[in-house]
Short mmCIF file of C-alpha atoms and ligand atoms in Angstrom, two decimals:
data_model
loop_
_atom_site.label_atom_id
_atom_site.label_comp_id
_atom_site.label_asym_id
_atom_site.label_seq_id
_atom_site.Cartn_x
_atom_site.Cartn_y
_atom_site.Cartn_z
CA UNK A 6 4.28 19.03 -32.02
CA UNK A 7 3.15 17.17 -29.06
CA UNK A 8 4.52 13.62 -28.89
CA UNK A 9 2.18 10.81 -30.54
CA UNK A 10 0.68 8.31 -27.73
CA UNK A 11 3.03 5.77 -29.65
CA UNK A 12 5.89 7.57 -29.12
CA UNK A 13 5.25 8.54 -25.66
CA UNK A 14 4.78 5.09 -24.84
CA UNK A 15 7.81 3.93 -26.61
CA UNK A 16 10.03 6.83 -25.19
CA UNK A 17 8.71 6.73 -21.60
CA UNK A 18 7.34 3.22 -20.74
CA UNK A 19 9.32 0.45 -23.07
CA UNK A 20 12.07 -0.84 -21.57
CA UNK A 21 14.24 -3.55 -23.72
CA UNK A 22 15.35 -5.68 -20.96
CA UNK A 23 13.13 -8.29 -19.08
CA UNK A 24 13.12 -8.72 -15.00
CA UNK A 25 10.86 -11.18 -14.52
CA UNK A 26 10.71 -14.82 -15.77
CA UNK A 27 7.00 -14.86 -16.03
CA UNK A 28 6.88 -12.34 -18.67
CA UNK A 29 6.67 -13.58 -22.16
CA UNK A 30 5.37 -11.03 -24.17
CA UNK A 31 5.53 -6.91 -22.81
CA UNK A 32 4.36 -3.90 -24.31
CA UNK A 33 3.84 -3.44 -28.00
CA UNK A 34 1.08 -6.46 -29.27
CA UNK A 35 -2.48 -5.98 -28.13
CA UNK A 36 -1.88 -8.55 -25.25
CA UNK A 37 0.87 -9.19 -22.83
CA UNK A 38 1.60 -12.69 -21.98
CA UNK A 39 2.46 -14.41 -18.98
CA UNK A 40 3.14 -18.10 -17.66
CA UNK A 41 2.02 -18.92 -14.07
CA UNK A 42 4.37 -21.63 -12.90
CA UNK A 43 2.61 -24.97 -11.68
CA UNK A 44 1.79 -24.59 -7.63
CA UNK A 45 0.92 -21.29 -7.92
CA UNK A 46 -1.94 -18.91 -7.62
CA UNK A 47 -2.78 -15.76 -9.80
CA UNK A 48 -3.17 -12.20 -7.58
CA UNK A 49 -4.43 -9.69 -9.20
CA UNK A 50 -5.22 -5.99 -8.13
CA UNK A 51 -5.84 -2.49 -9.25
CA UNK A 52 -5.63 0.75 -7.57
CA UNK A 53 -6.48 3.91 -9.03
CA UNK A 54 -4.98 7.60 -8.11
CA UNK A 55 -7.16 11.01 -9.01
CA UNK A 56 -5.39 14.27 -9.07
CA UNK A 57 -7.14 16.34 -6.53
CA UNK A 58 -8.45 13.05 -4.63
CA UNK A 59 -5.53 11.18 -4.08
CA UNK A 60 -3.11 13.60 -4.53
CA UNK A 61 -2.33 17.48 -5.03
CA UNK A 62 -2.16 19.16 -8.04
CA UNK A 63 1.20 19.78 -9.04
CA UNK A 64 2.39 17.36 -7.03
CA UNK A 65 5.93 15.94 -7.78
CA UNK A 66 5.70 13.43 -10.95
CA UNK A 67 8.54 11.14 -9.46
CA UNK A 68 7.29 10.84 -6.41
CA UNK A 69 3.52 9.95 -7.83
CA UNK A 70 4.98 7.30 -9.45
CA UNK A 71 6.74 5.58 -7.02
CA UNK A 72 3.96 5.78 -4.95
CA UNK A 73 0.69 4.53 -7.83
CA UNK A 74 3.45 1.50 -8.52
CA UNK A 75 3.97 1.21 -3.92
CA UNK A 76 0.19 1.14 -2.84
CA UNK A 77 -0.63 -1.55 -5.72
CA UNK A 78 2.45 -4.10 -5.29
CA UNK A 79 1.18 -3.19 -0.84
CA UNK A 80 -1.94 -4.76 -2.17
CA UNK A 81 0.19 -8.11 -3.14
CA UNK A 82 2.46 -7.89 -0.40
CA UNK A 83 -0.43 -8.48 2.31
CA UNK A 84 -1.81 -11.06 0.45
CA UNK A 85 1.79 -13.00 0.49
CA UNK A 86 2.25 -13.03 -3.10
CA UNK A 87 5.44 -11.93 -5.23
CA UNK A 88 4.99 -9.59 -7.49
CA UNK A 89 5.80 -10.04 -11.16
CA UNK A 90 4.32 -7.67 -13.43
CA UNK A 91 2.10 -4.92 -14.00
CA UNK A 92 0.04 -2.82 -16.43
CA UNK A 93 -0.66 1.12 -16.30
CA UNK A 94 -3.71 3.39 -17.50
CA UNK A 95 -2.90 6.66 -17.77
CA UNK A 96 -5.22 9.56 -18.12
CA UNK A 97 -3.38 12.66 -18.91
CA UNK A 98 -4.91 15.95 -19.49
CA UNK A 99 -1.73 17.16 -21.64
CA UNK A 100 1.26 15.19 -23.07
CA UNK A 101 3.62 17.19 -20.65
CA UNK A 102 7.04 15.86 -21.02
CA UNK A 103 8.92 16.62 -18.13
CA UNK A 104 6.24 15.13 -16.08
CA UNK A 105 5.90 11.53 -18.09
CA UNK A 106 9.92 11.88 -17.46
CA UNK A 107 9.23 12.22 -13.88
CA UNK A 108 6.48 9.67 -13.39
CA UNK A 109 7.96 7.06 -15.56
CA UNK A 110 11.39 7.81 -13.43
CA UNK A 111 9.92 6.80 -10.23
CA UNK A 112 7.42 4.43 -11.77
CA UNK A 113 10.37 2.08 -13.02
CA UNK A 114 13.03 2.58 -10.05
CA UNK A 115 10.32 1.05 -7.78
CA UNK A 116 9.40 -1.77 -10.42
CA UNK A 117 13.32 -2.46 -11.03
CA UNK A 118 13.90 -3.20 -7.52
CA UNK A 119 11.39 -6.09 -6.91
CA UNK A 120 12.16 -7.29 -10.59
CA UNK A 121 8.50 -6.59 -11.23
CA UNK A 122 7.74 -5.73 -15.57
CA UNK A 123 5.37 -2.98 -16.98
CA UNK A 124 4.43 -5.16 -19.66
CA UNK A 125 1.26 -2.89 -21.01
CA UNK A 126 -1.46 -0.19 -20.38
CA UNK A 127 -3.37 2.28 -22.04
CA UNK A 128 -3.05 6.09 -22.69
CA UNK A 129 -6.14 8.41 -23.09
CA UNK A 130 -6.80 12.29 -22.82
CA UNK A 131 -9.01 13.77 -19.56
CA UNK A 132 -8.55 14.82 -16.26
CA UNK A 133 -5.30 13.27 -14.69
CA UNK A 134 -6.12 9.92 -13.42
CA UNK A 135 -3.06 7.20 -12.63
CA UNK A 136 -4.22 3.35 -12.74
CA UNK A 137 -2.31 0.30 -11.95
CA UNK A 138 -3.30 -3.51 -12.33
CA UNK A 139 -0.52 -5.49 -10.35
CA UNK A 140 -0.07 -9.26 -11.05
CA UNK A 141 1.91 -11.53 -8.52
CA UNK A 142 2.09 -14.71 -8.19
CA UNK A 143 1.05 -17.11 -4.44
CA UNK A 144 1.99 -20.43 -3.68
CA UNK A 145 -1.55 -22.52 -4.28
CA UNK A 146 -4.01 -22.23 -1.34
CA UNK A 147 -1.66 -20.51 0.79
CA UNK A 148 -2.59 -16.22 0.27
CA UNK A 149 -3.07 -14.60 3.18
CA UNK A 150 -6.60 -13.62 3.34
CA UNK A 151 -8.55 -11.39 5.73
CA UNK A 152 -11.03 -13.71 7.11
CA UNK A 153 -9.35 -16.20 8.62
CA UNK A 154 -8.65 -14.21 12.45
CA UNK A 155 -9.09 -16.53 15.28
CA UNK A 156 -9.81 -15.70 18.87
CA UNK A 157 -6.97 -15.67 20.71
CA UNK A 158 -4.72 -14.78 17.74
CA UNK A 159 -2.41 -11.90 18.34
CA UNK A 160 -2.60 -8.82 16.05
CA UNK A 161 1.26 -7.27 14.93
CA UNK A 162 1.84 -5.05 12.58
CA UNK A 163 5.23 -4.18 10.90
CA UNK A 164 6.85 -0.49 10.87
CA UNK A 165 5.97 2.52 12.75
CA UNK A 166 2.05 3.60 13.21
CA UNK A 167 0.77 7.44 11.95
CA UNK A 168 4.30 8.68 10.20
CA UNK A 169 2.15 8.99 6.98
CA UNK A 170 -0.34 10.85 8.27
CA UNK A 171 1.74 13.07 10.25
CA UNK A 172 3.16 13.40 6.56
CA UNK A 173 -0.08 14.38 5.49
CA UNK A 174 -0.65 17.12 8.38
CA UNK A 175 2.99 18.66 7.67
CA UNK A 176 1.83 18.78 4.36
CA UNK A 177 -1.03 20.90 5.20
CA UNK A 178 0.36 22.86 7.75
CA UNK A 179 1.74 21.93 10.83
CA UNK A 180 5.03 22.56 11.74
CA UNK A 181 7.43 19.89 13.25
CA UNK A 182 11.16 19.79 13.78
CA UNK A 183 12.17 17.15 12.19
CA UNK A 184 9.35 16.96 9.20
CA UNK A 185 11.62 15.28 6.71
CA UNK A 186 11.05 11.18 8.06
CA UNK A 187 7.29 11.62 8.18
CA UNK A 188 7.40 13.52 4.70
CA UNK A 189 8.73 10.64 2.72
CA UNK A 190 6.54 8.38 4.62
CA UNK A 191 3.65 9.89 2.87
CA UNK A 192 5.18 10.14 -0.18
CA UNK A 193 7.55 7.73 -0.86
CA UNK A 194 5.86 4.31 1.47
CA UNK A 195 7.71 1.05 0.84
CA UNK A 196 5.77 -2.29 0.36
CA UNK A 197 6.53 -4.88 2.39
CA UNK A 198 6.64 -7.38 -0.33
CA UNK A 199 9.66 -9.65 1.67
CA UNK A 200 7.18 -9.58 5.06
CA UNK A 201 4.04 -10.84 2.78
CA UNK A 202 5.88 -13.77 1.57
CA UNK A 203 7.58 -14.58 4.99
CA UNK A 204 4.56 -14.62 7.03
CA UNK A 205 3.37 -17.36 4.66
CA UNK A 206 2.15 -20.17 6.64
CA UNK A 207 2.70 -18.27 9.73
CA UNK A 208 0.23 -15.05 9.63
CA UNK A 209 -3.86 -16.31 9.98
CA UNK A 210 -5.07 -13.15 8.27
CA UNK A 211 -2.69 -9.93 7.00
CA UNK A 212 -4.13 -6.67 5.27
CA UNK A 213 -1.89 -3.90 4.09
CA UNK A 214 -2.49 0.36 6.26
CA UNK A 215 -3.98 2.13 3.63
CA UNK A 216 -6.76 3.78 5.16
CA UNK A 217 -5.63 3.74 8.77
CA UNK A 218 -5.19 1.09 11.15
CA UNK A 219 -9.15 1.55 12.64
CA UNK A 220 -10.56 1.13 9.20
CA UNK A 221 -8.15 -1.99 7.98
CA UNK A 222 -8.18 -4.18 11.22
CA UNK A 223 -12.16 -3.22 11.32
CA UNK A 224 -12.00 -4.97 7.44
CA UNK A 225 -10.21 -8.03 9.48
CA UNK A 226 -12.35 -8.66 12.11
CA UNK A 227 -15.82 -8.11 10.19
CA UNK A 228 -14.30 -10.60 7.55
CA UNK A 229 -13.29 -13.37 10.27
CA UNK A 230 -16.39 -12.20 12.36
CA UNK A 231 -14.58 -11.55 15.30
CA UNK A 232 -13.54 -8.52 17.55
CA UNK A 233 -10.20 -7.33 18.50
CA UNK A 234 -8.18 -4.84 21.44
CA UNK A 235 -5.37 -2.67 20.56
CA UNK A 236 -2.95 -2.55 23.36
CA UNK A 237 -2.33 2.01 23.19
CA UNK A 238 1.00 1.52 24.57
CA UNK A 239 2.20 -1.25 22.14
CA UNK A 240 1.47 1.01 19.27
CA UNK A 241 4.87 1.75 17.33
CA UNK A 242 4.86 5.09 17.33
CA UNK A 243 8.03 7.43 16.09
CA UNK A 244 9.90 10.16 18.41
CA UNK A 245 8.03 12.54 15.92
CA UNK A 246 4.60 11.34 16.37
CA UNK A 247 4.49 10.80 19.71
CA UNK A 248 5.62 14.51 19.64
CA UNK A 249 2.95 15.64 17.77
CA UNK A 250 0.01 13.76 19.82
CA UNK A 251 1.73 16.06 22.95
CA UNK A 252 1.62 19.34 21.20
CA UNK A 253 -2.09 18.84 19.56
CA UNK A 254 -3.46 16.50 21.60
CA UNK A 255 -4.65 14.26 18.78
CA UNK A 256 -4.28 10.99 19.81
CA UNK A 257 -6.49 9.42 17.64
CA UNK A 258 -4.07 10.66 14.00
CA UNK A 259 -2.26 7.33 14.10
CA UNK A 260 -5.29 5.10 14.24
CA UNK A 261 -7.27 6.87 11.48
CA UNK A 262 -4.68 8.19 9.14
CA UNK A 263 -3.77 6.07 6.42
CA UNK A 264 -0.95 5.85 3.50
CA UNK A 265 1.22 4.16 5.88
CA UNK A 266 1.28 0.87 3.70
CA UNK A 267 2.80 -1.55 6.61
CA UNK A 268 1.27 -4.68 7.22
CA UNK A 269 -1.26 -5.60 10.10
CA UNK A 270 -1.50 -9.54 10.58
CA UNK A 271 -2.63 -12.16 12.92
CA UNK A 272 -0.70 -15.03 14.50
CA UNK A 273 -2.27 -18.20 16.01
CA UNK A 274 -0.14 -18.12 20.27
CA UNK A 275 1.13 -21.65 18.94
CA UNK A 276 2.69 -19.94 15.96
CA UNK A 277 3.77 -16.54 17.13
CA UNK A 278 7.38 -18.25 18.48
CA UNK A 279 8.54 -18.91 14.62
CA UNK A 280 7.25 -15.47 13.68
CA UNK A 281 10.76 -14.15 11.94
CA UNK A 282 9.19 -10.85 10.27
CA UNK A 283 10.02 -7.90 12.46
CA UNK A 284 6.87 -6.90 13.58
CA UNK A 285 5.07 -5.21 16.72
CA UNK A 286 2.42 -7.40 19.13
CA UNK A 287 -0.12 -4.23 19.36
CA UNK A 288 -3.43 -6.71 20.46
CA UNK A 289 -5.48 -9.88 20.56
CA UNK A 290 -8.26 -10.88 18.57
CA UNK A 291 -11.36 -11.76 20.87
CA UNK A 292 -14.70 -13.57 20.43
CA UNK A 293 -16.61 -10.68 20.96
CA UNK A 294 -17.53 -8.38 18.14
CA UNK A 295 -16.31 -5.12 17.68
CA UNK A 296 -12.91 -3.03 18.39
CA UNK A 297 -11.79 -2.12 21.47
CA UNK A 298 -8.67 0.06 23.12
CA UNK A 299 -6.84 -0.31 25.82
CA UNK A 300 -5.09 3.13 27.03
CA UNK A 301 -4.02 2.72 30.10
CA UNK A 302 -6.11 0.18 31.69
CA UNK A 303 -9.24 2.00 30.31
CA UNK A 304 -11.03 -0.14 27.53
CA UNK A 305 -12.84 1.73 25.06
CA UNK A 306 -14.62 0.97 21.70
CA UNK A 307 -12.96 2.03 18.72
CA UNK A 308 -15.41 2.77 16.29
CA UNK A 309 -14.45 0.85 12.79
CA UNK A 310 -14.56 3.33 10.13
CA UNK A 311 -11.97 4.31 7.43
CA UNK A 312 -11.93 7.10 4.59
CA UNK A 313 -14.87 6.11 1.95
CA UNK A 314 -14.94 7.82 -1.53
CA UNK A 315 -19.12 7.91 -1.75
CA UNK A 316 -19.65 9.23 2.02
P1 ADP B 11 -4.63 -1.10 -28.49
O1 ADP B 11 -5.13 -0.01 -29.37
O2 ADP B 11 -4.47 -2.42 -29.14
O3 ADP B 11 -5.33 -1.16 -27.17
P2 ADP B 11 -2.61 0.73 -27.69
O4 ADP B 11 -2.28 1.53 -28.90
O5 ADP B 11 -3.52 1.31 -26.65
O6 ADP B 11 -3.12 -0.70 -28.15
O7 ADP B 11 -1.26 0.32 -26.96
C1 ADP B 11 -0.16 -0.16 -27.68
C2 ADP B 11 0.72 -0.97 -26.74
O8 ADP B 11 1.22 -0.11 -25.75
C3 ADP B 11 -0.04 -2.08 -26.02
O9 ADP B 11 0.85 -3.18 -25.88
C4 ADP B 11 -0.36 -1.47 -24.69
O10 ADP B 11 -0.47 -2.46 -23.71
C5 ADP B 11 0.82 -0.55 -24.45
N1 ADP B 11 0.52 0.64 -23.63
C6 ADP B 11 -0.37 1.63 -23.90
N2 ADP B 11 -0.36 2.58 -22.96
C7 ADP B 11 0.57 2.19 -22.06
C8 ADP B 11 1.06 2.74 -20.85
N3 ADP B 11 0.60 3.88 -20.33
N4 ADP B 11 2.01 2.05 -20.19
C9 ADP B 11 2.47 0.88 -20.68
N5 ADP B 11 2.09 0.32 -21.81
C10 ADP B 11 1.14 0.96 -22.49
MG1 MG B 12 -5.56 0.76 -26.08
#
């Protein structure tokens, strides 16, 4: 007999202990319950993953989970806030135990380490579909928002530029020598949850790579309606990368691909001196609208355009 959804939910998701001291209530009543402490703000956000859209079929449980649980607490991280708990929606087209073992497995290792709770969710039957609502918590007023670029700030982002994507590529194909790096980019990307919270204060606007750096600085500058240019030889590109780009020619990979979850922010001059997060300068926001490249003394126009479900 196939577990009940009780069970499953009991012998997969319900931990005993508690991580985080906003939780009051987890999994098991028909609400969780949380305090928000006085001075701060509530973020909330909720990604969803679709087998065959976001991900392979038969792709590794473990690794799914850590990375449903990653993109969501990204999606705090660039806003600055600490993350505290979460709830899941799972869609499952069979109760398929060694997979929920998986899942929950690399689900929980993930949520362990930023003391972050799974405190409730909901199971149902259909195609597999993997849906997180993330809660953190943001100091009042002070969340890092996209629409708040200046001209004259300079752009930095944090990590290396296109190792996800070249993930994605060596997933479908292409052969590199040293594969393994760019592999766990794509599956396995870390938020930068510490980053968020120290550019506090510091950062004018901050958004998270998910859908490539073109697509999620355009988001910036049409929010703070201003334009930016990408310095090419700033970019923080890996050995392996920069490899790749030589053998195919496709220098444009590490501006469209996404998945690589870093964070892209803006800095006021005045500011960027107390900037502790290690981050690259890759460009300055400018007055005029619109996105613009700089290889090699040639200025170009980037066109701003990222992966969209309905296109
Ligand atoms: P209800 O019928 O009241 O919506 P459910 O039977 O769906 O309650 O869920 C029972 C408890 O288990 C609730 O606390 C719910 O939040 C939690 N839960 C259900 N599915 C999940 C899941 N996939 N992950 C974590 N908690 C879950
Ligand atoms: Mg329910």
């Amino acid at each position: 007999m196939p577990l009940s959804e009780f069970s499953l939910i009991q012998r997969f998701f319900t931990k005993q202990s508690i991580a985080n001291a906003s939780t009051l209530l987890g999994i098991g009543d028909d609400c969780a319950l949380m305090s928000i402490p006085e001075g701060y703000e509530l973020a909330v956000t909720t990604d969803t993953m679709v087998e065959n859209v976001h991900f392979f079929a038969g792709a590794d449980p473990e690794l799914l989970g850590h990375k449903l649980l990653a993109v969501n607490l990204s999606d705090l991280a660039s806003m600055g806030a600490k993350p505290m708990s979460v709830t899941l929606a799972l869609t499952l087209p069979e109760v398929d135990e060694q997979w929920l073992s998986g899942f929950s497995q690399g689900f929980l290792k993930l949520a362990e380490r930023h003391s972050v709770d799974l405190i409730g969710g909901d199971t149902t039957s259909g195609p597999l579909t993997l849906t997180v609502q993330a809660m953190g918590l943001v100091p009042k007023g002070q969340a890092l928002r996209r629409s708040n670029a200046k001209p004259g700030d300079f752009i930095y982002m944090t990590g290396f530029l296109g190792d996800a994507g070249l993930g994605l590529k060596i997933q479908q194909g292409y052969r590199c020598a040293d594969s393994a790096a760019a592999l766990s980019r794509f599956h396995q990307p870390e938020p930068q949850i510490q980053a968020g919270q120290d550019l506090l204060g510091l950062a004018s606007a901050c958004i998270d790579l998910s859908d490539g750096l073109a697509g999620d600085l355009g988001h910036i500058l049409q929010q703070s309606q201003v334009g930016g240019c990408l310095d090419w030889e700033a970019l923080p590109l890996s050995k392996t990368v920069l490899t790749y780009i030589k053998e195919t020619g496709d220098w444009s990979m590490p501006l469209t691909a996404g998945d690589d979850y870093e964070l892209c922010f803006t800095v006021s001059p005045e500011r960027a001196a107390s900037l502790t997060v290690p981050a690259t300068k890759i460009g300055v926001i400018e007055s005029e609208l619109g996105m613009r490249l700089n290889k090699s003394g040639n200025i170009q126009s980037l066109e701003v355009k990222s992966f969209e479900h309905f296109s």
